[in-house]
Coordinates of C-alpha atoms in Angstrom, one line a residue:
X1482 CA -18.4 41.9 13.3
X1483 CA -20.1 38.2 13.8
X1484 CA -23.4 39.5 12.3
X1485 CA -21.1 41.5 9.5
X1486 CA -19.7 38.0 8.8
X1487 CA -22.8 36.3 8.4
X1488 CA -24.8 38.2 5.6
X1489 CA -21.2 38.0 3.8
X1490 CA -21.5 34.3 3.6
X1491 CA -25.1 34.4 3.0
X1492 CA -24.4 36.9 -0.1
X1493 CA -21.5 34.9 -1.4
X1494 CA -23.1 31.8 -1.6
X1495 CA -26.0 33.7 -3.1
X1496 CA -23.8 35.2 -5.8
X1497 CA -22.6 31.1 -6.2
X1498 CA -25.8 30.0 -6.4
X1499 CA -26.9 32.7 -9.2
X1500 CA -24.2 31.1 -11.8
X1501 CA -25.2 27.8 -11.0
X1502 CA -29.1 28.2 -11.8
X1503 CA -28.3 30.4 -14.6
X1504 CA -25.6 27.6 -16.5
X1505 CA -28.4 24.7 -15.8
X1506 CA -31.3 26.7 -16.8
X1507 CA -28.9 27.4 -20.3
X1508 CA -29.0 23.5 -20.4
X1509 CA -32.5 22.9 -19.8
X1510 CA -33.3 25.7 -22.9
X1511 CA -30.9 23.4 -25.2
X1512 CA -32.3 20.1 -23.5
X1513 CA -36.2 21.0 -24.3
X1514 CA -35.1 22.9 -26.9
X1515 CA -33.8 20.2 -29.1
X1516 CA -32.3 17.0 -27.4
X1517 CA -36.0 15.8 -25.3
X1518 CA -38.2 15.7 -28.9
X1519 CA -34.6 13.4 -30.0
X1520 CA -34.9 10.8 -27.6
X1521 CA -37.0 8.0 -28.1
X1522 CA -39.1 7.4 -25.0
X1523 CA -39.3 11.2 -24.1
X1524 CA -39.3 12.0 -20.0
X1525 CA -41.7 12.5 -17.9
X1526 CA -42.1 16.0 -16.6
X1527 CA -40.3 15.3 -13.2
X1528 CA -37.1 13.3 -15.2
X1529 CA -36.7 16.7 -17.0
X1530 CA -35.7 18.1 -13.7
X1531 CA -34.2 15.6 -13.0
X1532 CA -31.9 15.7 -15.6
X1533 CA -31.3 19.7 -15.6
X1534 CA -30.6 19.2 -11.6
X1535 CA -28.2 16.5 -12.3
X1536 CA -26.0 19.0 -14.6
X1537 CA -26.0 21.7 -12.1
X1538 CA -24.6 19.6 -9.8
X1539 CA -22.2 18.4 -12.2
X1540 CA -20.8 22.0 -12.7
X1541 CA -21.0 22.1 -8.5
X1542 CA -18.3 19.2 -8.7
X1543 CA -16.4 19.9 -11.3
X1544 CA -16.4 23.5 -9.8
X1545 CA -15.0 22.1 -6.4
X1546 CA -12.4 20.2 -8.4
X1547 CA -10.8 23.2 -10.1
X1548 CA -11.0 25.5 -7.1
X1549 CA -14.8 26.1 -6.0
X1550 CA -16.8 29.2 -6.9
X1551 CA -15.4 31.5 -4.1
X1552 CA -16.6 35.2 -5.1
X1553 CA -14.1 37.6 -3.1
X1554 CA -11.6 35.1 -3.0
X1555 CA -9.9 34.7 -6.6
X1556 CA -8.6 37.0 -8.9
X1557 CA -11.6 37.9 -12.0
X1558 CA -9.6 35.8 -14.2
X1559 CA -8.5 32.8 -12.1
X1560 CA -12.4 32.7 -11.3
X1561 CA -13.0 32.8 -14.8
X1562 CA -10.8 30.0 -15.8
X1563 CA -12.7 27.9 -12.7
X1564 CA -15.6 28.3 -14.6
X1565 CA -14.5 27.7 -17.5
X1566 CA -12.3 24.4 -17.3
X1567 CA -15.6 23.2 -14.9
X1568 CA -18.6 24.1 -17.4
X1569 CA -16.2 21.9 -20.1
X1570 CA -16.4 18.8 -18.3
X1571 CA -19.7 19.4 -16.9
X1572 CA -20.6 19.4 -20.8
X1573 CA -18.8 16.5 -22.1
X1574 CA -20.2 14.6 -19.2
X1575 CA -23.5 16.2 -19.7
X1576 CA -23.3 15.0 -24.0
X1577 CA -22.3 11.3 -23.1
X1578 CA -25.2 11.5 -20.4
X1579 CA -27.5 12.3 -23.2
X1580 CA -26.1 9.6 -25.8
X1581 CA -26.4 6.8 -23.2
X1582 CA -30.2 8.2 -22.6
X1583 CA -31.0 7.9 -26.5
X1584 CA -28.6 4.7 -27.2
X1585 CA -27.1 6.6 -30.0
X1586 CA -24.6 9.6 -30.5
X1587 CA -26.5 12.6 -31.5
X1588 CA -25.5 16.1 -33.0
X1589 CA -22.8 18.0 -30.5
X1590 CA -23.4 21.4 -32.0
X1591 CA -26.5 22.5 -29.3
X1592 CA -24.1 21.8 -26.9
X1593 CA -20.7 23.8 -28.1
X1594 CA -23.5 26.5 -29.2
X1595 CA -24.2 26.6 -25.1
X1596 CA -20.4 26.8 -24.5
X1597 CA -19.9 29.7 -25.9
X1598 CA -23.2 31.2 -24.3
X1599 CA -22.1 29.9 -21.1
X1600 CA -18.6 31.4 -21.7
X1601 CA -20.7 34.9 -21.8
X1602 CA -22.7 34.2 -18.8
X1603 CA -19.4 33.4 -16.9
X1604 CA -17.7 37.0 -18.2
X1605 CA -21.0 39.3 -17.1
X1606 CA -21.5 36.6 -14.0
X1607 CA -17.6 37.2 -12.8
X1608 CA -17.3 41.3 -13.1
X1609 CA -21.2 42.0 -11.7
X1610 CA -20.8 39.1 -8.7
X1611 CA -16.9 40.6 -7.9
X1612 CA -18.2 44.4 -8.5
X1613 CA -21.2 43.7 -5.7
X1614 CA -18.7 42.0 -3.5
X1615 CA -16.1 45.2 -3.3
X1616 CA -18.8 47.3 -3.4
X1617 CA -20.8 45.5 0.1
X1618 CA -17.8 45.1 1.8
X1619 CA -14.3 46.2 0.0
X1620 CA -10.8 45.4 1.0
X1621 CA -10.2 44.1 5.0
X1622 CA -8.4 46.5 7.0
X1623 CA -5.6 44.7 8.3
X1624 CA -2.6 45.4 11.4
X1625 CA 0.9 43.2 10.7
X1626 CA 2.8 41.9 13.6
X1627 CA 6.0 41.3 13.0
X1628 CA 9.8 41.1 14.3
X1629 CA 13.3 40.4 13.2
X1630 CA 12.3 39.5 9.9
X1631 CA 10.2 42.9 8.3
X1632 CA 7.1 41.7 6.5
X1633 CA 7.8 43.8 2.8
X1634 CA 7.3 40.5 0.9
X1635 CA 4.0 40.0 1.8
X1636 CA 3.1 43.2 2.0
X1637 CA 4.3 42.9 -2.0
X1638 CA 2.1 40.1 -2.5
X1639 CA -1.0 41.3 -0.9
X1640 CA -0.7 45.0 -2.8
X1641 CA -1.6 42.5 -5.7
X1642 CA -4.8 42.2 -4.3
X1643 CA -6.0 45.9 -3.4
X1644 CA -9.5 44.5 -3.8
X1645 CA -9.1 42.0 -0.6
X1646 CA -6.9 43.0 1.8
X1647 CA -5.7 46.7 3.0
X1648 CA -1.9 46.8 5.0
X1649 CA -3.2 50.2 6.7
X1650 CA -0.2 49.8 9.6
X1651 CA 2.9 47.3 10.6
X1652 CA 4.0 47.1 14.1
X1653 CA 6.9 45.9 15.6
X1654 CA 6.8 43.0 18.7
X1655 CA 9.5 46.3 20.7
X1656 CA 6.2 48.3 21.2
X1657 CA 5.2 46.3 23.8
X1658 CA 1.9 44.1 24.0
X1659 CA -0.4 46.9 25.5
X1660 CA 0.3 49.0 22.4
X1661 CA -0.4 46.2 20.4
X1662 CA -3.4 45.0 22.1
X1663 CA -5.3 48.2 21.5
X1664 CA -4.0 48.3 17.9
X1665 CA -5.2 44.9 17.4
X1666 CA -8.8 46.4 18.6
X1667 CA -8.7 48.8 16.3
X1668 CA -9.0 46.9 12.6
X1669 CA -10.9 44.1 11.0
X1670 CA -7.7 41.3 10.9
X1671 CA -4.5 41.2 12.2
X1672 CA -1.2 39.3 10.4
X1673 CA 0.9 37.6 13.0
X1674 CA 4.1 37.4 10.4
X1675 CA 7.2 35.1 11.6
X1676 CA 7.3 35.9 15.0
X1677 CA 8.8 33.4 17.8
X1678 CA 6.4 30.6 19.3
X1679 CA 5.8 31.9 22.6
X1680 CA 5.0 35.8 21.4
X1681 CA 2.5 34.7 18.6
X1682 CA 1.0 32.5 20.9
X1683 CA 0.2 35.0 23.0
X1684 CA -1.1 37.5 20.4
X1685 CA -3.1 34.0 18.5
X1686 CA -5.3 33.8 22.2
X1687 CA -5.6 37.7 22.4
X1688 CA -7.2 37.2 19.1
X1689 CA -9.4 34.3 20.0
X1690 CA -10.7 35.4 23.0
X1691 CA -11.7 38.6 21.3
X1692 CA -13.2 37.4 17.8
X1693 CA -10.4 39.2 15.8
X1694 CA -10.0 37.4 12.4
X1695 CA -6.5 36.1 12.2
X1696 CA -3.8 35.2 9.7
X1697 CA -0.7 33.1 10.9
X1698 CA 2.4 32.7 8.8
X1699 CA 3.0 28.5 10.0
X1700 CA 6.3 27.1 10.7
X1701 CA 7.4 23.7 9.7
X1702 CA 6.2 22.4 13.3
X1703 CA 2.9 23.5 13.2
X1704 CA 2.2 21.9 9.6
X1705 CA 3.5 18.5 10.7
X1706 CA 0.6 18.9 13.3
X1707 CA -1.9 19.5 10.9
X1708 CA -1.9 15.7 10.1
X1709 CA -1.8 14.5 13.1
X1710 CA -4.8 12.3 14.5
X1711 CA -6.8 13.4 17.5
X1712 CA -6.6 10.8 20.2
X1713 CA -7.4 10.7 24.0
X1714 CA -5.7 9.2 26.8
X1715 CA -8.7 8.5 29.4
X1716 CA -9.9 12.1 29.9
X1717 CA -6.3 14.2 28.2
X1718 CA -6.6 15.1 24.6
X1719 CA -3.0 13.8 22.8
X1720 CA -2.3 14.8 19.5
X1721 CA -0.3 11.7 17.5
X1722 CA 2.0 12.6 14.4
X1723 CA 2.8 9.0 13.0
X1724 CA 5.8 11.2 10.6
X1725 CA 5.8 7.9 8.2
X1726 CA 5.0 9.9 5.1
X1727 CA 2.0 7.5 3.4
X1728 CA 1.0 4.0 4.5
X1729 CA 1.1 1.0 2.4
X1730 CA -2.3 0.9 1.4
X1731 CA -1.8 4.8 0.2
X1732 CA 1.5 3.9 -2.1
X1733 CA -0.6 1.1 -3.6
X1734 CA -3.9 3.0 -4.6
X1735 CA -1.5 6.2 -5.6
X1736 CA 0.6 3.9 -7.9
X1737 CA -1.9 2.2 -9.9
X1738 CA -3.7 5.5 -10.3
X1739 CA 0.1 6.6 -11.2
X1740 CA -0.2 3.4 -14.1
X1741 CA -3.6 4.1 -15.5
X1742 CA -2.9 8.0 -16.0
X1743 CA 0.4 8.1 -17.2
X1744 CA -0.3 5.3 -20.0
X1745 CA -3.5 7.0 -21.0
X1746 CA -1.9 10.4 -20.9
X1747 CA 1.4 9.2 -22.9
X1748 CA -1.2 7.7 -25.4
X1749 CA -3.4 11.2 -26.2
X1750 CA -0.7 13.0 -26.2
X1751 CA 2.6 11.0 -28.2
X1752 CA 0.8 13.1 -31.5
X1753 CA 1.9 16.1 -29.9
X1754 CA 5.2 14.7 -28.1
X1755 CA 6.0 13.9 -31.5
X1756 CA 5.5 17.3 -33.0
X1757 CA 7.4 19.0 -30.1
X1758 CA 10.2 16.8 -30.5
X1759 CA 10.6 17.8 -34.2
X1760 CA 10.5 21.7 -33.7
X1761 CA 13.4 21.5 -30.7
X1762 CA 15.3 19.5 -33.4
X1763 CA 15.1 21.2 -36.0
X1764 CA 15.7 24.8 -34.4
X1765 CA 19.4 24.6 -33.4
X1766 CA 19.6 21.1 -34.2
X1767 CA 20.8 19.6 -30.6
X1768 CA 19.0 17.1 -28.3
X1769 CA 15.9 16.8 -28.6
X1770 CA 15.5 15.9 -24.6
X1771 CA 17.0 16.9 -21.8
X1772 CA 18.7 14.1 -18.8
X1773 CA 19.1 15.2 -15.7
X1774 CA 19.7 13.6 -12.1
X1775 CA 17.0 14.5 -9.6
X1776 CA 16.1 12.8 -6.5
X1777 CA 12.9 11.2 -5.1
X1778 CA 11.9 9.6 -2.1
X1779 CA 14.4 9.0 1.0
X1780 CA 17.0 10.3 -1.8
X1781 CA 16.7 7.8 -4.2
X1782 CA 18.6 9.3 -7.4
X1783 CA 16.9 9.0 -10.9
X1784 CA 16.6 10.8 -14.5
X1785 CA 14.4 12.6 -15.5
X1786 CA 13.3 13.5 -19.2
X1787 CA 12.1 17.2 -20.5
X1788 CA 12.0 18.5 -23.6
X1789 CA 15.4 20.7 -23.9
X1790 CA 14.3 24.2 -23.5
X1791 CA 17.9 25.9 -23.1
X1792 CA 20.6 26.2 -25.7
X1793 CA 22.9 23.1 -25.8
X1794 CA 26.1 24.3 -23.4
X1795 CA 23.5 26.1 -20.7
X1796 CA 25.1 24.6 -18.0
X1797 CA 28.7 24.6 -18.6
X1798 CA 29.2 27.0 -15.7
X1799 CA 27.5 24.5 -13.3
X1800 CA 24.0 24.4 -11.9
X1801 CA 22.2 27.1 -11.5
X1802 CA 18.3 28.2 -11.4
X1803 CA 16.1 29.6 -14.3
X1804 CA 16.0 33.6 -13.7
X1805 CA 13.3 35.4 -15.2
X1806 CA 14.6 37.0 -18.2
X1807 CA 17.3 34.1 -18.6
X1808 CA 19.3 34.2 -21.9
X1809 CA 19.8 30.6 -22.1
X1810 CA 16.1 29.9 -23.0
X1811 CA 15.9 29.5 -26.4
X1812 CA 12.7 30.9 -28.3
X1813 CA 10.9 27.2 -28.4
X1814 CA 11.5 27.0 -25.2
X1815 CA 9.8 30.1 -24.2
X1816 CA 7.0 28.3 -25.5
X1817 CA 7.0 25.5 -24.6
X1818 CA 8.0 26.7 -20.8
X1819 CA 4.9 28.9 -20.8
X1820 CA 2.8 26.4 -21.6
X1821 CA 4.6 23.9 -19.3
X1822 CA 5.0 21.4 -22.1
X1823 CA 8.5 20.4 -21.5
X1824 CA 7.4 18.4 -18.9
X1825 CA 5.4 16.4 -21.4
X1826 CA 8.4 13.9 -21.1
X1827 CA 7.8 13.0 -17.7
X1828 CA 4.6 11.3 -18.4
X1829 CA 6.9 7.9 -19.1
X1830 CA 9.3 8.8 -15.3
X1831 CA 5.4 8.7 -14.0
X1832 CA 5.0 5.3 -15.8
X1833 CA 8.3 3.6 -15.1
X1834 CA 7.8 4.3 -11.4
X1835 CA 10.6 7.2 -11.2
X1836 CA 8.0 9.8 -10.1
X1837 CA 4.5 10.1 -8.9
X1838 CA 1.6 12.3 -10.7
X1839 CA 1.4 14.3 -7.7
X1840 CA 4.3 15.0 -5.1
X1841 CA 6.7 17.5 -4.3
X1842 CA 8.7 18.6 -7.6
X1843 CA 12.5 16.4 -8.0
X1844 CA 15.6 18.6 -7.3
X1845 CA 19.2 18.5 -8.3
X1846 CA 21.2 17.0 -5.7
X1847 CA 23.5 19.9 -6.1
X1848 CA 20.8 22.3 -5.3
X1849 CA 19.2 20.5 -2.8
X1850 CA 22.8 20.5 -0.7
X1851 CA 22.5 23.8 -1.4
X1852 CA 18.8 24.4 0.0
X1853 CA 19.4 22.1 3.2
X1854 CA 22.9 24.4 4.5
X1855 CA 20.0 27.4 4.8
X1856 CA 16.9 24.9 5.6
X1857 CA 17.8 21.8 7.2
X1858 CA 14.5 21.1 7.2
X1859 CA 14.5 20.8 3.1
X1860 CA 14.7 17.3 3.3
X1861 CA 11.5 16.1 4.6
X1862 CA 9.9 16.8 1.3
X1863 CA 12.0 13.4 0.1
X1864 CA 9.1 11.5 2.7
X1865 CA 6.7 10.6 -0.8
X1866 CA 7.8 10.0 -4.0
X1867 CA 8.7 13.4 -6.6
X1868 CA 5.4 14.6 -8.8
X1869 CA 4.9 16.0 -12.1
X1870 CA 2.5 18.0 -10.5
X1871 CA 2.2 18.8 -6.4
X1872 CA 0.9 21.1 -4.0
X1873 CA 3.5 23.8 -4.3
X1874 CA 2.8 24.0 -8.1
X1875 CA -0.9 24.6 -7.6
X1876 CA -0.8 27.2 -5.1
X1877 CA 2.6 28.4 -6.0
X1878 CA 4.8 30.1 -8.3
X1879 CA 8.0 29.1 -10.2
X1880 CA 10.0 31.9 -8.3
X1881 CA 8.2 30.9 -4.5
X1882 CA 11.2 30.8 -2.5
X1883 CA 12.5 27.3 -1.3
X1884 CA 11.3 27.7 2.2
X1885 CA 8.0 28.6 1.2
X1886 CA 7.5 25.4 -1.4
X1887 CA 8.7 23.1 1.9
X1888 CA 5.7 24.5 3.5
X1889 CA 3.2 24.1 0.7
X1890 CA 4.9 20.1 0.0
X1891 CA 4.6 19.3 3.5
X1892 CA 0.7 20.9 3.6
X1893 CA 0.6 17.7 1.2
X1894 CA 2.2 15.1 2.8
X1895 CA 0.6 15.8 6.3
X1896 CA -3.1 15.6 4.6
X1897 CA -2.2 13.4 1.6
X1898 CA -5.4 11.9 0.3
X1899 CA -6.6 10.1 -3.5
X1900 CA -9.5 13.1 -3.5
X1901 CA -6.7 15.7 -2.4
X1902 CA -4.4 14.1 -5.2
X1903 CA -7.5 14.3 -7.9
X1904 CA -8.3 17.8 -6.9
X1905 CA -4.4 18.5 -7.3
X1906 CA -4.4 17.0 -10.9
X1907 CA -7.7 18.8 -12.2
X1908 CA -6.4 22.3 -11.1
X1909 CA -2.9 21.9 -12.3
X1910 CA -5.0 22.5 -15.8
X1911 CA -5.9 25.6 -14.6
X1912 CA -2.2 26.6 -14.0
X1913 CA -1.5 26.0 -17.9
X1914 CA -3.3 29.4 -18.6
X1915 CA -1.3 31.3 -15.3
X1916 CA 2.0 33.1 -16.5
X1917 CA 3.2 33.8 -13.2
X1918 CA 3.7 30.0 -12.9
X1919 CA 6.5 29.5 -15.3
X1920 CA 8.5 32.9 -14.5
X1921 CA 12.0 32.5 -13.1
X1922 CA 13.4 33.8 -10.3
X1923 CA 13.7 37.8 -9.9
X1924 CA 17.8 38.7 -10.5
X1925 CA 17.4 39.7 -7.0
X1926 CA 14.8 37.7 -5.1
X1927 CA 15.8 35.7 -1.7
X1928 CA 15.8 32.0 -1.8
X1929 CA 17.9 29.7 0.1
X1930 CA 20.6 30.0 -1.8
X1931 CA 21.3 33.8 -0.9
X1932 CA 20.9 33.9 2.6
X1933 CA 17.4 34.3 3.2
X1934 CA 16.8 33.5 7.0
X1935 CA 13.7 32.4 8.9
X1936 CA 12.2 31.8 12.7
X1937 CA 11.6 28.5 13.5
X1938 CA 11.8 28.7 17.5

């Protein structure tokens, strides 16, 4: 299984490596091609290289930014759009690299001729590199573990993915841990799902002492660990969870970066606030924005601005969640939900100090009651200030159920860093092109509100 491992990584980071040489060795055609006889002092042979190494690891970066190249990991399409959004920058950077060289703007047109070839390169790159991949090694054959709570949501979820993962049996904890040992022998990954502290423990070190890959669901305890600092006492190894959400010198270098990015993004894009802003109004004629009370960190209360994407009276009722085929969404707001451009607006909470660029996503304080009578826990995501973006919108979905959005915010806030916050921003473009990621709830999903309960012993 070790040995099996191995090659897998060595193959993967082949197939990486493969789209990488081939998007430089595009450049270095259009660089010798056209821009070197351009430039006034031309290179020397070595500086060519130079330059064409430079871009590659320029698409490496940007690559890392947006996701990584992980063949076998993403989707065909969410691989694509990695590419993609990466290869852009890489360009643009690449273009102003090249004018600074020659002192002087020079014709763009080599370049956006290479995006498109680059665009083809991705397409053929992503269905050959994901077609080897299935065909080496195919989708893991897995065991799940579970107990009082039955596992058919994941197993949902990882259906999606017929090309990765393969639920051949469940198991419940009542068969006993002999059954369960020899199952766990018997296939290439086991899922320990929601089970309480001391049994998963015991299956976790049955795993590690036998080199069976294993996936964990976490609870809220063991992610507050995951930012805690390793220290020791003379010879005894202590973990320290300090629990103070970010330090001083954090909330200073995350504010000014808060300053500079709202102003400049308020600045591109008031053209197209503008435009938005007309259409709302002149569809049914109501408010152009829409208020609403949310809170941010320790509780503090605040309003927030979208543009209104319901009809005028939608919450006349009282407060209630999006659903996925909600009739209150008026046609413009469709749009401009699917595109996530009614949060546009929120660009000047991010400026006026209301909001961060990145943190967990402001509630109602309705709903949040709501959420912390199911999940007491639900609070602790009020330790940093609210984001226009955050964790639980990069990695989740607008439907992810409450408790599972606490998890993915407090994966933040335990390993809060400016690169983890920068790497947050740059994929949250990716996300614009992602449906899933704007869909309300199901009619009948489980969230907090309806009762949905969880282990946290």
């Amino acid at each position: 299984m070790k040995e099996r491992e191995y090659y897998k990584r060595i193959i993967v980071f082949g197939l990486a490596s493969l789209v990488v040489i081939a998007l430089a060795a595009l450049f270095g055609i259009v660089w010798y091609g056209y821009y070197r006889e351009l430039i006034y002092r031309p290179f020397w042979n070595k500086g060519n290289w130079v330059l064409i190494a430079l871009y590659a690891l320029l698409v490496v970066l940007f690559s890392r930014l947006f996701g990584g190249i992980r063949v076998g990991y993403y989707k065909r399409m969410d691989m694509i759009y990695t590419l993609i959004l990466s290869i852009l920058c890489a360009n643009v950077v690449a273009y102003l690299q090249i004018t600074l060289i020659h002192r002087w703007f020079l014709p763009p047109w080599p370049l956006l001729l290479m995006t498109l070839a680059d665009l083809v390169v991705v397409i053929i790159w992503t269905f050959l590199s994901q077609a080897i991949y299935v065909r080496l090694y195919g989708a893991r054959k897995m065991l799940v573990i579970y107990g009082d709570r039955k596992p058919d949501d994941l197993i949902q979820k990882m259906q999606s993915r017929r090309d990765k993962y393969k639920i051949c049996e469940k198991i419940h904890i009542k068969e006993g841990d002999q059954v369960i040992f020899r199952k766990m022998k018997e296939y290439e990954a086991v899922i320990i799902w929601d089970l309480p502290s001391q049994i998963r423990n015991r299956y976790l070190k049955y795993c590690f002492a036998h080199s069976i890959r294993c996936y964990i669901t976490p609870k809220i305890s063991d992610i507050i660990i995951t930012g805690s600092d390793r220290i020791h006492l003379f010879d005894t190894p202590l973990l320290l969870s300090r629990n103070m959400g970010l330090s001083a010198e954090e909330r200073v270098v995350k504010r000014a970066m808060d300053i500079v990015i709202s102003a400049l993004g308020i600045l591109i894009c008031s053209p197209l606030m503008l435009i938005i802003a007309i259409i709302v109004k002149a569809y049914d004629g109501g408010p152009v924005f829409y208020r609403q009370e949310r809170l941010s960190s320790v509780g503090k209360e605040f309003r927030i601005f979208k543009f209104r994407s319901m009809c005028v009276d939608s919450e006349k009722n009282g407060a209630r969640l999006a659903s996925k085929h909600d009739s209150r969404i008026t046609p413009v707001g469709h749009v401009l939900r699917n595109l996530h451009l009614d949060e546009l607006p929120q660009l000047f909470n991010v400026f006026l100090g209301h909001m961060s660029l990145v943190g967990p996503r402001p509630e109602r304080k309705e709903i949040m009651r709501q959420y912390q009578k199911e999940i007491p826990e639900f609070d602790y995501r009020l330790k940093v200030k609210a984001g226009l973006t955050g964790y639980a919108q990069v990695y989740g979905k607008y439907n992810t159920t409450p408790y599972d959005k606490l998890k993915l915010d407090l994966f933040y806030i335990e390993n809060y860093s400016l690169m983890l916050d920068i790497k947050l921003i740059f994929m949250t473009a990716k996300i614009f092109f992602q449906k899933e990621t704007s869909e309300g709830i199901e009619d009948d999903q489980k969230t907090a509100l309806r009762g949905e309960k969880h282990d946290e012993k």
